[in-house]
Amino acid sequence: MDLFNAIVLAIIEGLTEFLPVSSTGHMIIVSSLFGIAGDDFTKLFTIVIQFGTILSVLVLYWKRFLQSVDFYKKLFVAFLPAVFLGLLLNDFIDELLESPLIVAFSLIVGGFILLKVDDWFKGSKEEEVTYLTALKIGFFQCIAMIPGVSRSGASIVGGMSQKLSRTAAAEFSFFLAVPTMFGATVKKLWDYYQEGFVLSDDQINYLILGNVVGFIVAIFAIKSFIGYLTKHGFKVFGYYRIAIGIAIFVIHYFVMPLSI
């Protein structure tokens, strides 16, 4: 990985983490095109720079995080499925992360779902998240352990299936990202050092830069997404996912094999 790779991947993370298009899927594909996807530091980088996007949520919604203890209890309940299933399926997830074609398939299937989700749940108007709703959203989020599904997309659809409005479902998805992505960052760093790797000065600088760039870009992405979602819904994201998924298949089979 070089400086250019780090900046591009950080921009992609900031733009896509809170959109229902799969940030992990995008970074797997781009790092594969760069020829660095198999590098252990690249795999660490794509997870750890999520910390910067966490900070963007805390900055934009700081009042909500000071609202009540009940708010944190609901986040904890929603976070629990990811903890248990993440530990249980860790090796299987690592294998899935090595297949751009799984990303492509997930993008296309998720795209068709987003084309219909507004029609399926057009009566969803609730603004309050209950404990049971939080738990169900947490299980929906776990679907995104399959690369290309999209953590935000899965949790938003999960929220709408529980009668939450589009905005309420999206915002809870942002909030749930904080413990989920923080936990993933800590675990990835721990595993990296347990495997005997040590970060060089350049790699530390890349991580710092990636988090800063991801933080700045994510702030603009969240603001834009909420405004667009409120007015227009999910269809454009569905078409985008389908187009990107098809493009990956075409590139892999007719231009150059994509491999991790």
Backbone as JSON, one array per atom type, in Angstrom:
{
  "sequence": "MDLFNAIVLAIIEGLTEFLPVSSTGHMIIVSSLFGIAGDDFTKLFTIVIQFGTILSVLVLYWKRFLQSVDFYKKLFVAFLPAVFLGLLLNDFIDELLESPLIVAFSLIVGGFILLKVDDWFKGSKEEEVTYLTALKIGFFQCIAMIPGVSRSGASIVGGMSQKLSRTAAAEFSFFLAVPTMFGATVKKLWDYYQEGFVLSDDQINYLILGNVVGFIVAIFAIKSFIGYLTKHGFKVFGYYRIAIGIAIFVIHYFVMPLSI",
  "N": [[0.84, -1.2, 0.0], [0.48, 2.24, -0.8], [0.71, 5.86, -0.37], [-1.23, 7.02, -2.06], [-3.03, 4.87, -2.49], [-3.97, 4.59, 0.14], [-5.36, 7.02, 0.6], [-7.38, 6.93, -1.39], [-8.82, 4.6, -0.64], [-9.69, 5.41, 1.88], [-11.38, 7.55, 1.25], [-13.36, 6.16, -0.15], [-14.32, 4.54, 1.93], [-15.37, 6.53, 3.69], [-17.39, 7.61, 2.06], [-19.1, 5.45, 1.56], [-19.72, 3.97, 3.87], [-22.03, 4.56, 5.4], [-24.0, 4.47, 3.56], [-26.36, 2.42, 1.78], [-24.76, 0.56, 0.24], [-22.56, -1.04, 0.64], [-19.63, -0.69, 2.05], [-17.44, -2.34, 2.66], [-17.53, -4.17, 0.54], [-16.96, -2.45, -1.63], [-14.36, -1.62, -0.98], [-12.97, -4.03, -1.02], [-13.09, -4.66, -3.74], [-11.81, -2.41, -4.95], [-9.27, -2.46, -3.73], [-8.47, -4.88, -4.73], [-8.28, -4.28, -7.46], [-6.17, -2.5, -7.28], [-4.24, -4.28, -6.69], [-3.47, -4.96, -4.12], [-4.98, -6.27, -2.33], [-4.54, -8.73, -1.06], [-2.69, -8.21, 0.85], [-1.69, -8.18, 4.24], [-1.67, -5.86, 5.82], [-3.32, -4.16, 4.37], [-5.8, -5.4, 4.68], [-6.11, -4.97, 7.41], [-6.11, -2.17, 7.43], [-8.49, -1.47, 6.03], [-10.42, -2.07, 7.88], [-9.71, -0.72, 10.28], [-9.79, 2.01, 9.63], [-12.41, 2.56, 9.82], [-12.88, 3.59, 12.26], [-12.61, 6.35, 12.12], [-14.94, 7.04, 10.75], [-16.79, 6.38, 12.68], [-16.41, 8.44, 14.51], [-17.48, 10.56, 13.1], [-20.22, 10.12, 13.3], [-20.58, 10.47, 16.05], [-19.93, 13.18, 16.28], [-21.88, 14.47, 14.67], [-24.27, 13.64, 15.84], [-24.16, 14.16, 18.57], [-25.81, 15.09, 20.62], [-27.79, 13.15, 20.81], [-26.4, 11.05, 21.9], [-26.11, 11.85, 24.43], [-28.51, 11.68, 25.51], [-30.01, 9.68, 27.08], [-29.75, 6.91, 29.42], [-31.2, 4.78, 28.58], [-30.99, 4.86, 25.81], [-28.42, 3.84, 25.34], [-28.74, 1.28, 26.33], [-30.45, 0.14, 24.46], [-28.83, 0.21, 22.2], [-26.87, -1.57, 23.04], [-28.34, -3.97, 23.21], [-28.98, -4.28, 20.49], [-26.46, -4.64, 19.49], [-25.55, -7.06, 20.47], [-26.18, -9.51, 18.87], [-24.27, -9.31, 16.78], [-21.89, -9.6, 18.15], [-21.94, -12.29, 19.17], [-22.48, -13.88, 16.84], [-20.45, -12.96, 15.21], [-18.09, -13.85, 16.49], [-18.57, -16.58, 16.42], [-18.7, -17.18, 13.69], [-16.32, -16.33, 12.61], [-14.04, -17.41, 11.13], [-15.3, -18.39, 8.85], [-16.34, -16.02, 7.8], [-13.96, -14.67, 7.16], [-13.13, -16.23, 5.0], [-15.13, -15.65, 3.15], [-14.56, -12.99, 2.67], [-12.61, -13.09, 0.8], [-13.51, -13.27, -1.75], [-14.3, -11.62, -4.57], [-16.43, -12.15, -6.27], [-18.51, -13.05, -4.67], [-19.06, -10.67, -3.43], [-20.02, -9.24, -5.66], [-22.34, -10.72, -6.32], [-23.83, -10.37, -3.96], [-24.18, -7.6, -4.0], [-25.86, -7.28, -6.22], [-28.19, -8.8, -5.55], [-28.93, -7.44, -3.19], [-29.42, -4.98, -4.35], [-31.77, -5.38, -5.87], [-33.51, -5.82, -3.76], [-33.51, -3.3, -2.52], [-34.8, -1.85, -4.47], [-37.42, -2.52, -4.06], [-38.0, -2.09, -1.41], [-39.17, 0.28, -0.39], [-41.78, 0.05, -1.28], [-42.59, -2.28, -0.01], [-42.56, -1.58, 2.69], [-44.05, 0.78, 2.98], [-45.82, 1.76, 4.78], [-44.42, 2.27, 7.03], [-43.91, 4.18, 9.78], [-43.13, 4.67, 12.36], [-41.2, 6.27, 14.94], [-39.9, 5.67, 17.25], [-37.61, 3.47, 18.77], [-37.97, 0.3, 20.06], [-36.95, -2.12, 22.6], [-37.24, -4.73, 21.61], [-37.41, -4.23, 18.88], [-34.85, -3.17, 18.5], [-33.26, -5.45, 18.99], [-34.05, -7.13, 16.89], [-33.21, -5.6, 14.7], [-30.5, -5.78, 15.16], [-30.03, -8.49, 14.5], [-30.65, -8.42, 11.79], [-28.55, -6.79, 10.96], [-26.43, -8.54, 11.1], [-26.55, -10.01, 8.79], [-25.0, -8.63, 7.07], [-22.48, -9.58, 7.45], [-21.83, -11.1, 5.36], [-19.88, -10.25, 2.69], [-20.52, -7.38, 0.73], [-23.19, -7.11, 1.22], [-23.92, -4.92, 2.88], [-23.8, -3.23, 5.81], [-25.19, -0.98, 6.81], [-27.34, -0.94, 5.02], [-28.62, -3.43, 5.53], [-29.37, -3.14, 8.23], [-31.01, -0.88, 8.1], [-33.11, -1.76, 6.43], [-33.98, -3.76, 8.14], [-34.91, -2.18, 10.27], [-37.02, -0.78, 9.01], [-38.67, -2.92, 8.46], [-39.71, -3.31, 10.91], [-41.51, -1.33, 11.2], [-40.39, 1.19, 11.47], [-39.77, 4.56, 10.42], [-38.16, 5.68, 7.35], [-36.14, 7.56, 7.93], [-35.8, 7.29, 10.74], [-34.98, 4.61, 10.88], [-32.6, 4.74, 9.41], [-31.05, 6.49, 10.97], [-30.83, 5.05, 13.38], [-29.33, 2.98, 12.43], [-26.93, 4.33, 11.95], [-26.21, 4.96, 14.59], [-25.92, 2.39, 15.69], [-23.72, 1.6, 14.33], [-21.56, 2.59, 15.74], [-20.8, 1.06, 18.24], [-20.5, -1.39, 16.89], [-18.56, -1.04, 14.82], [-16.45, -0.06, 16.31], [-15.9, -2.25, 17.94], [-15.15, -4.1, 15.94], [-12.84, -2.87, 14.99], [-11.09, -2.89, 17.22], [-10.86, -5.67, 17.64], [-9.67, -6.47, 15.21], [-7.19, -5.16, 15.29], [-6.11, -6.39, 17.56], [-5.98, -9.09, 16.68], [-4.16, -8.77, 14.61], [-1.75, -8.1, 15.88], [-1.49, -10.37, 17.45], [-0.9, -12.24, 15.56], [1.67, -11.71, 15.08], [2.5, -9.47, 13.68], [3.9, -6.18, 13.24], [3.34, -2.73, 13.3], [4.74, -0.43, 11.01], [6.34, 2.84, 10.93], [5.42, 4.24, 8.67], [3.08, 2.83, 8.1], [1.54, 3.35, 10.37], [1.19, 6.09, 10.01], [-0.35, 6.02, 7.66], [-2.68, 4.87, 8.66], [-3.54, 6.84, 10.44], [-3.94, 8.99, 8.67], [-5.9, 7.83, 7.01], [-8.06, 7.56, 8.77], [-8.61, 10.24, 9.35], [-9.29, 11.3, 6.82], [-11.47, 9.62, 6.2], [-13.23, 10.36, 8.26], [-13.83, 13.1, 7.65], [-14.99, 12.9, 5.07], [-17.14, 11.19, 5.63], [-18.84, 12.75, 7.23], [-19.98, 14.58, 5.41], [-21.19, 12.72, 3.73], [-23.13, 11.45, 5.36], [-24.88, 13.59, 6.01], [-25.79, 14.27, 3.43], [-26.98, 11.87, 2.64], [-29.15, 11.43, 4.43], [-30.77, 13.63, 3.81], [-31.35, 13.09, 1.09], [-32.53, 10.54, 1.26], [-34.87, 11.0, 2.74], [-36.43, 12.4, 0.93], [-36.42, 10.92, -1.5], [-36.08, 8.11, -1.23], [-34.93, 4.65, -1.69], [-34.37, 3.72, -4.27], [-32.41, 4.65, -6.18], [-30.05, 3.78, -5.03], [-30.42, 1.07, -5.19], [-30.38, 0.62, -8.01], [-27.77, 1.45, -8.48], [-26.25, -0.46, -7.02], [-26.88, -2.81, -8.44], [-25.8, -2.2, -10.96], [-23.04, -1.91, -10.34], [-22.48, -4.47, -9.37], [-22.93, -6.07, -11.67], [-20.94, -4.98, -13.29], [-18.65, -5.85, -11.97], [-18.73, -8.63, -12.39], [-18.43, -8.62, -15.2], [-15.89, -7.42, -15.53], [-14.33, -9.33, -14.18], [-14.67, -11.7, -15.68], [-14.26, -11.0, -18.36], [-12.33, -9.0, -18.66], [-10.18, -8.8, -16.65], [-9.13, -11.22, -14.29], [-10.39, -10.97, -11.04], [-8.91, -11.16, -7.96], [-8.19, -12.01, -4.54]],
  "CA": [[0.0, 0.0, 0.0], [1.19, 3.52, -0.78], [-0.1, 6.99, 0.09], [-2.38, 7.17, -2.95], [-3.97, 3.8, -2.16], [-4.57, 4.88, 1.45], [-6.31, 8.12, 0.46], [-8.53, 6.47, -2.17], [-9.61, 3.67, 0.18], [-10.32, 6.19, 2.95], [-12.49, 8.29, 0.64], [-14.41, 5.18, -0.41], [-14.9, 4.18, 3.24], [-16.19, 7.64, 4.17], [-18.55, 7.79, 1.2], [-20.0, 4.3, 1.45], [-19.99, 3.26, 5.13], [-23.39, 4.77, 5.9], [-24.93, 4.28, 2.45], [-26.7, 0.99, 1.65], [-24.08, 0.05, -0.95], [-21.48, -1.91, 1.11], [-18.27, -0.12, 2.04], [-16.48, -3.45, 2.6], [-17.52, -4.66, -0.83], [-16.25, -1.5, -2.49], [-12.92, -1.61, -0.69], [-12.42, -5.29, -1.5], [-12.94, -4.57, -5.19], [-10.81, -1.4, -5.3], [-7.95, -2.95, -3.32], [-8.14, -5.94, -5.68], [-7.83, -3.6, -8.68], [-4.85, -1.95, -6.97], [-3.3, -5.39, -6.51], [-2.97, -4.97, -2.74], [-6.03, -6.83, -1.47], [-4.04, -9.85, -0.29], [-1.73, -7.74, 1.84], [-2.26, -8.21, 5.59], [-1.9, -4.5, 6.32], [-4.49, -3.62, 3.67], [-6.98, -5.94, 5.35], [-6.21, -4.23, 8.67], [-6.41, -0.77, 7.11], [-9.89, -1.3, 5.62], [-11.24, -2.18, 9.08], [-9.35, 0.27, 11.31], [-10.18, 3.38, 9.26], [-13.81, 2.75, 10.18], [-12.91, 4.37, 13.49], [-12.84, 7.74, 11.74], [-16.36, 7.24, 10.42], [-17.5, 6.36, 13.95], [-16.32, 9.78, 15.09], [-18.39, 11.46, 12.38], [-21.55, 9.94, 13.89], [-20.56, 11.09, 17.38], [-19.92, 14.63, 16.12], [-23.14, 14.93, 14.11], [-25.41, 13.28, 16.68], [-23.67, 14.14, 19.95], [-26.92, 15.29, 21.57], [-28.5, 11.88, 21.0], [-25.58, 10.19, 22.75], [-26.23, 12.36, 25.79], [-29.95, 11.73, 25.73], [-30.46, 8.87, 28.21], [-29.14, 5.6, 29.58], [-32.03, 3.88, 27.79], [-30.43, 4.89, 24.47], [-27.28, 2.93, 25.32], [-29.23, -0.07, 26.55], [-30.98, -0.34, 23.18], [-27.67, -0.05, 21.34], [-26.24, -2.79, 23.54], [-29.19, -5.08, 22.79], [-28.83, -4.43, 19.04], [-25.07, -5.01, 19.21], [-25.27, -8.43, 20.94], [-26.11, -10.54, 17.83], [-23.02, -9.21, 16.03], [-20.82, -10.14, 19.0], [-22.0, -13.74, 19.22], [-22.34, -14.48, 15.51], [-19.13, -12.59, 14.69], [-17.11, -14.76, 17.07], [-18.9, -17.94, 15.99], [-18.5, -17.35, 12.25], [-15.15, -15.53, 12.23], [-13.24, -18.04, 10.07], [-16.13, -18.45, 7.64], [-16.4, -14.65, 7.28], [-12.67, -14.39, 6.54], [-13.12, -16.89, 3.7], [-16.01, -14.9, 2.25], [-13.91, -11.73, 2.34], [-11.61, -13.3, -0.24], [-14.17, -13.53, -3.03], [-15.0, -10.49, -5.21], [-17.67, -12.6, -6.92], [-19.54, -13.04, -3.63], [-19.41, -9.25, -3.31], [-20.84, -8.88, -6.82], [-23.65, -11.36, -6.17], [-24.53, -9.7, -2.84], [-24.56, -6.26, -4.45], [-27.0, -7.38, -7.14], [-29.37, -9.23, -4.79], [-29.31, -6.32, -2.34], [-29.95, -3.93, -5.2], [-33.18, -5.67, -6.16], [-34.26, -5.62, -2.51], [-33.68, -1.86, -2.31], [-35.78, -1.34, -5.43], [-38.77, -2.84, -3.61], [-38.18, -1.92, 0.04], [-40.1, 1.37, -0.11], [-43.14, -0.46, -1.5], [-42.88, -3.29, 1.02], [-42.73, -0.99, 4.02], [-44.47, 2.17, 2.81], [-46.6, 2.18, 5.95], [-43.52, 2.38, 8.19], [-43.9, 5.58, 10.22], [-42.72, 4.78, 13.76], [-39.94, 6.97, 15.17], [-39.31, 5.19, 18.5], [-37.04, 2.12, 18.73], [-38.16, -0.47, 21.28], [-35.89, -3.1, 22.83], [-37.43, -5.85, 20.69], [-37.02, -3.74, 17.57], [-33.4, -3.06, 18.5], [-32.71, -6.79, 18.87], [-34.3, -7.61, 15.52], [-32.3, -4.86, 13.81], [-29.18, -6.37, 15.38], [-29.92, -9.72, 13.72], [-30.58, -8.01, 10.39], [-27.21, -6.28, 10.71], [-25.51, -9.68, 10.96], [-26.56, -10.46, 7.39], [-23.92, -7.91, 6.4], [-21.22, -10.31, 7.57], [-21.56, -11.52, 3.99], [-19.38, -9.07, 2.0], [-21.35, -6.86, -0.35], [-24.58, -6.94, 1.67], [-24.02, -3.57, 3.44], [-24.24, -3.18, 7.2], [-26.22, 0.04, 6.95], [-28.51, -1.36, 4.26], [-29.3, -4.51, 6.23], [-29.99, -2.64, 9.46], [-32.1, 0.03, 7.73], [-34.23, -2.61, 6.01], [-34.48, -4.38, 9.37], [-35.68, -1.18, 11.0], [-38.27, -0.52, 8.31], [-39.53, -4.09, 8.61], [-40.32, -3.18, 12.24], [-42.39, -0.17, 11.1], [-39.7, 2.47, 11.63], [-39.7, 5.39, 9.23], [-36.86, 5.6, 6.7], [-35.17, 8.38, 8.65], [-35.53, 6.68, 12.05], [-34.22, 3.38, 10.64], [-31.25, 5.12, 8.98], [-30.32, 7.07, 12.1], [-30.47, 3.99, 14.32], [-28.23, 2.27, 11.78], [-25.72, 5.11, 12.23], [-25.86, 4.81, 16.01], [-25.48, 1.02, 15.9], [-22.38, 1.47, 13.73], [-20.52, 3.0, 16.69], [-20.23, -0.1, 18.94], [-20.16, -2.47, 15.96], [-17.31, -0.75, 14.14], [-15.4, 0.04, 17.32], [-15.55, -3.62, 18.3], [-14.43, -4.71, 14.83], [-11.51, -2.24, 14.93], [-10.28, -3.41, 18.33], [-10.59, -7.09, 17.39], [-8.74, -6.6, 14.08], [-5.86, -4.76, 15.77], [-5.65, -7.45, 18.46], [-5.61, -10.26, 15.86], [-2.98, -8.4, 13.82], [-0.58, -8.23, 16.75], [-1.41, -11.77, 17.87], [-0.29, -12.98, 14.46], [3.1, -11.39, 15.05], [2.79, -8.29, 12.86], [4.18, -4.92, 13.92], [3.12, -1.6, 12.39], [5.86, 0.46, 10.75], [5.98, 4.26, 11.05], [4.61, 4.6, 7.5], [1.75, 2.23, 8.24], [0.82, 4.13, 11.39], [0.8, 7.36, 9.36], [-1.44, 5.72, 6.74], [-3.89, 4.65, 9.47], [-3.98, 8.15, 10.94], [-4.47, 9.73, 7.52], [-7.13, 7.18, 6.57], [-9.13, 7.9, 9.71], [-8.94, 11.67, 9.19], [-10.0, 11.45, 5.54], [-12.76, 8.95, 6.35], [-14.05, 11.19, 9.15], [-14.29, 14.29, 6.93], [-15.89, 12.49, 3.98], [-18.36, 10.59, 6.2], [-19.73, 13.82, 7.7], [-20.74, 15.06, 4.26], [-22.0, 11.61, 3.21], [-24.3, 11.24, 6.24], [-25.81, 14.71, 5.8], [-26.39, 14.16, 2.1], [-27.8, 10.66, 2.58], [-30.41, 11.64, 5.15], [-31.58, 14.55, 3.01], [-31.81, 12.42, -0.12], [-33.39, 9.43, 1.64], [-36.16, 11.53, 3.17], [-37.2, 12.86, -0.23], [-36.45, 10.05, -2.68], [-36.06, 6.68, -0.96], [-33.75, 3.8, -1.9], [-34.26, 3.15, -5.62], [-31.16, 4.98, -6.85], [-29.02, 2.92, -4.46], [-30.67, -0.25, -5.75], [-29.86, 0.6, -9.38], [-26.31, 1.56, -8.39], [-25.72, -1.75, -6.59], [-27.01, -3.77, -9.54], [-24.84, -1.82, -12.0], [-21.69, -2.23, -9.87], [-22.36, -5.93, -9.31], [-22.78, -6.57, -13.04], [-19.63, -4.52, -13.77], [-17.62, -6.72, -11.37], [-18.76, -9.89, -13.14], [-17.89, -8.37, -16.54], [-14.44, -7.22, -15.39], [-13.69, -10.58, -13.76], [-14.71, -12.74, -16.71], [-13.93, -10.55, -19.72], [-11.22, -8.03, -18.69], [-9.08, -9.32, -15.84], [-9.63, -11.94, -13.12], [-10.23, -10.29, -9.76], [-8.59, -12.13, -6.91], [-7.7, -11.43, -3.3]],
  "C": [[0.87, 1.25, 0.0], [0.21, 4.63, -0.37], [-1.37, 7.16, -0.75], [-3.45, 6.13, -2.64], [-4.72, 4.11, -0.86], [-5.63, 5.96, 1.35], [-7.56, 7.67, -0.28], [-9.42, 5.56, -1.34], [-10.34, 4.41, 1.3], [-11.51, 6.99, 2.43], [-13.67, 7.35, 0.38], [-15.11, 4.76, 0.88], [-15.84, 5.28, 3.74], [-17.47, 7.81, 3.38], [-19.57, 6.67, 1.36], [-20.4, 3.65, 2.77], [-21.44, 3.39, 5.57], [-24.44, 4.75, 4.78], [-25.2, 2.79, 2.3], [-26.07, 0.35, 0.42], [-22.89, -0.84, -0.63], [-20.1, -1.29, 0.97], [-17.23, -1.22, 1.94], [-16.38, -3.99, 1.19], [-16.75, -3.75, -1.76], [-14.75, -1.54, -2.25], [-12.24, -2.92, -1.1], [-12.14, -5.2, -3.0], [-11.83, -3.59, -5.56], [-9.41, -1.87, -4.91], [-7.51, -4.1, -4.22], [-7.64, -5.35, -6.99], [-6.45, -2.98, -8.5], [-3.79, -3.04, -6.84], [-2.76, -5.51, -5.11], [-3.93, -5.67, -1.79], [-5.54, -7.98, -0.59], [-3.07, -9.47, 0.8], [-2.38, -7.66, 3.23], [-2.53, -6.81, 6.13], [-3.11, -3.88, 5.64], [-5.77, -4.11, 4.33], [-7.2, -5.25, 6.7], [-6.68, -2.81, 8.42], [-7.9, -0.57, 6.83], [-10.85, -1.41, 6.81], [-10.98, -1.02, 10.04], [-9.78, 1.68, 10.92], [-11.67, 3.61, 9.49], [-13.94, 3.56, 11.47], [-13.18, 5.85, 13.2], [-14.3, 8.01, 11.41], [-17.23, 7.16, 11.67], [-17.54, 7.76, 14.55], [-17.26, 10.75, 14.4], [-19.81, 11.34, 12.93], [-21.62, 10.62, 15.25], [-20.61, 12.61, 17.29], [-21.28, 15.14, 15.65], [-24.33, 14.71, 15.04], [-25.05, 13.29, 18.16], [-24.79, 14.32, 20.98], [-27.66, 13.99, 21.84], [-27.72, 10.96, 21.93], [-25.54, 10.68, 24.2], [-27.67, 12.32, 26.28], [-30.39, 10.97, 26.98], [-29.69, 7.57, 28.27], [-29.89, 4.58, 28.73], [-31.51, 3.77, 26.36], [-29.3, 3.87, 24.35], [-27.71, 1.49, 25.54], [-29.75, -0.67, 25.24], [-29.85, -0.63, 22.2], [-26.99, -1.35, 21.75], [-27.02, -4.02, 23.09], [-29.02, -5.35, 21.3], [-27.44, -4.94, 18.66], [-24.78, -6.48, 19.53], [-25.24, -9.49, 19.83], [-24.8, -10.5, 17.04], [-21.85, -9.78, 16.83], [-20.81, -11.66, 18.93], [-21.79, -14.38, 17.85], [-20.99, -14.16, 14.9], [-18.04, -13.53, 15.21], [-17.32, -16.18, 16.56], [-18.51, -18.19, 14.53], [-17.24, -16.66, 11.73], [-14.37, -16.12, 11.07], [-14.01, -18.1, 8.76], [-16.22, -17.07, 6.98], [-15.1, -14.29, 6.58], [-12.57, -15.03, 5.16], [-13.98, -16.12, 2.69], [-15.36, -13.6, 1.79], [-12.9, -11.87, 1.2], [-12.23, -13.55, -1.6], [-14.9, -12.3, -3.57], [-16.33, -10.9, -5.84], [-18.82, -12.71, -5.91], [-20.01, -11.61, -3.41], [-20.36, -8.84, -4.44], [-22.25, -9.45, -6.69], [-24.47, -10.67, -5.08], [-25.0, -8.31, -3.24], [-25.81, -6.32, -5.32], [-28.28, -7.77, -6.39], [-29.86, -8.09, -3.89], [-29.9, -5.17, -3.13], [-31.42, -4.14, -5.52], [-34.05, -5.5, -4.92], [-34.52, -4.14, -2.29], [-34.68, -1.25, -3.3], [-37.21, -1.53, -4.94], [-39.05, -2.44, -2.17], [-39.16, -0.8, 0.38], [-41.55, 0.94, -0.3], [-43.53, -1.45, -0.41], [-43.26, -2.64, 2.35], [-43.18, 0.47, 3.94], [-45.32, 2.68, 3.96], [-45.75, 2.39, 7.19], [-43.37, 3.84, 8.61], [-43.4, 5.77, 11.65], [-41.36, 5.48, 13.88], [-39.2, 6.43, 16.4], [-38.85, 3.74, 18.35], [-37.28, 1.44, 20.07], [-37.01, -1.45, 21.44], [-36.01, -4.28, 21.86], [-37.04, -5.45, 19.27], [-35.51, -3.66, 17.45], [-32.75, -4.43, 18.3], [-32.89, -7.33, 17.45], [-33.41, -6.9, 14.52], [-30.89, -5.42, 13.94], [-28.98, -7.65, 14.59], [-29.87, -9.41, 12.22], [-29.18, -7.54, 10.04], [-26.22, -7.42, 10.45], [-25.49, -10.25, 9.55], [-25.4, -9.83, 6.63], [-22.55, -8.51, 6.67], [-20.84, -10.94, 6.24], [-21.11, -10.28, 3.22], [-20.27, -8.67, 0.82], [-22.78, -6.61, 0.06], [-24.84, -5.5, 2.11], [-24.62, -3.6, 4.84], [-25.37, -2.17, 7.37], [-27.49, -0.37, 6.22], [-29.3, -2.42, 4.98], [-30.02, -4.0, 7.47], [-31.12, -1.66, 9.17], [-33.32, -0.76, 7.28], [-34.84, -3.32, 7.22], [-35.33, -3.43, 10.17], [-37.02, -0.9, 10.34], [-39.22, -1.7, 8.4], [-40.24, -4.09, 9.96], [-41.13, -1.89, 12.36], [-41.71, 1.17, 11.4], [-39.75, 3.25, 10.32], [-38.32, 5.26, 8.61], [-35.8, 6.35, 7.48], [-34.8, 7.76, 9.99], [-34.69, 5.42, 11.9], [-32.78, 3.71, 10.26], [-30.44, 5.65, 10.16], [-29.94, 6.0, 13.12], [-29.34, 3.14, 13.75], [-26.91, 2.99, 12.02], [-25.25, 4.89, 13.66], [-25.3, 3.4, 16.28], [-24.09, 0.79, 15.31], [-21.28, 1.75, 14.75], [-19.97, 1.81, 17.48], [-19.78, -1.2, 18.0], [-18.8, -2.24, 15.33], [-16.15, -0.57, 15.12], [-14.94, -1.35, 17.73], [-14.75, -4.31, 17.21], [-13.01, -4.17, 14.73], [-10.59, -2.82, 16.0], [-9.89, -4.86, 18.08], [-9.56, -7.26, 16.28], [-7.32, -6.22, 14.5], [-5.28, -5.84, 16.68], [-5.18, -8.67, 17.67], [-4.31, -9.99, 15.08], [-1.71, -8.58, 14.65], [-0.4, -9.66, 17.25], [-0.74, -12.63, 16.81], [1.18, -12.61, 14.25], [3.48, -10.19, 14.2], [3.05, -7.06, 13.72], [4.03, -3.79, 12.91], [4.38, -0.77, 12.25], [5.41, 1.91, 10.92], [5.1, 4.69, 9.89], [3.2, 4.05, 7.63], [0.91, 2.94, 9.29], [0.34, 5.45, 10.8], [-0.37, 7.14, 8.39], [-2.75, 5.53, 7.51], [-4.44, 5.97, 10.0], [-4.62, 8.95, 9.81], [-5.81, 9.15, 7.06], [-8.31, 7.51, 7.47], [-9.56, 9.35, 9.57], [-9.75, 11.88, 7.92], [-11.38, 10.82, 5.63], [-13.74, 9.75, 7.19], [-14.66, 12.37, 8.39], [-15.31, 13.92, 5.86], [-17.21, 11.95, 4.53], [-19.33, 11.65, 6.7], [-20.6, 14.33, 6.56], [-21.65, 13.96, 3.71], [-23.26, 11.4, 4.04], [-25.33, 12.34, 6.02], [-26.54, 14.59, 4.47], [-27.36, 12.99, 2.02], [-29.15, 10.86, 3.24], [-31.33, 12.56, 4.36], [-32.17, 13.88, 1.79], [-32.83, 11.33, 0.22], [-34.79, 9.9, 2.01], [-37.05, 11.87, 1.98], [-37.43, 11.78, -1.28], [-36.43, 8.55, -2.42], [-34.81, 5.97, -1.47], [-33.48, 3.4, -3.35], [-32.92, 3.44, -6.29], [-30.02, 4.11, -6.33], [-29.17, 1.48, -4.96], [-30.1, -0.37, -7.16], [-28.33, 0.65, -9.37], [-25.69, 0.21, -8.03], [-25.76, -2.77, -7.74], [-25.98, -3.48, -10.62], [-23.41, -2.19, -11.6], [-21.48, -3.74, -9.83], [-22.15, -6.53, -10.69], [-21.4, -6.19, -13.59], [-18.51, -5.42, -13.22], [-17.57, -8.06, -12.11], [-18.11, -9.72, -14.52], [-16.37, -8.22, -16.48], [-13.74, -8.55, -15.09], [-13.59, -11.58, -14.9], [-14.23, -12.3, -18.09], [-12.75, -9.58, -19.8], [-10.01, -8.57, -17.95], [-9.66, -10.04, -14.63], [-9.36, -11.13, -11.84], [-9.98, -11.34, -8.69], [-8.05, -11.4, -5.71], [-6.39, -12.11, -2.92]]
}
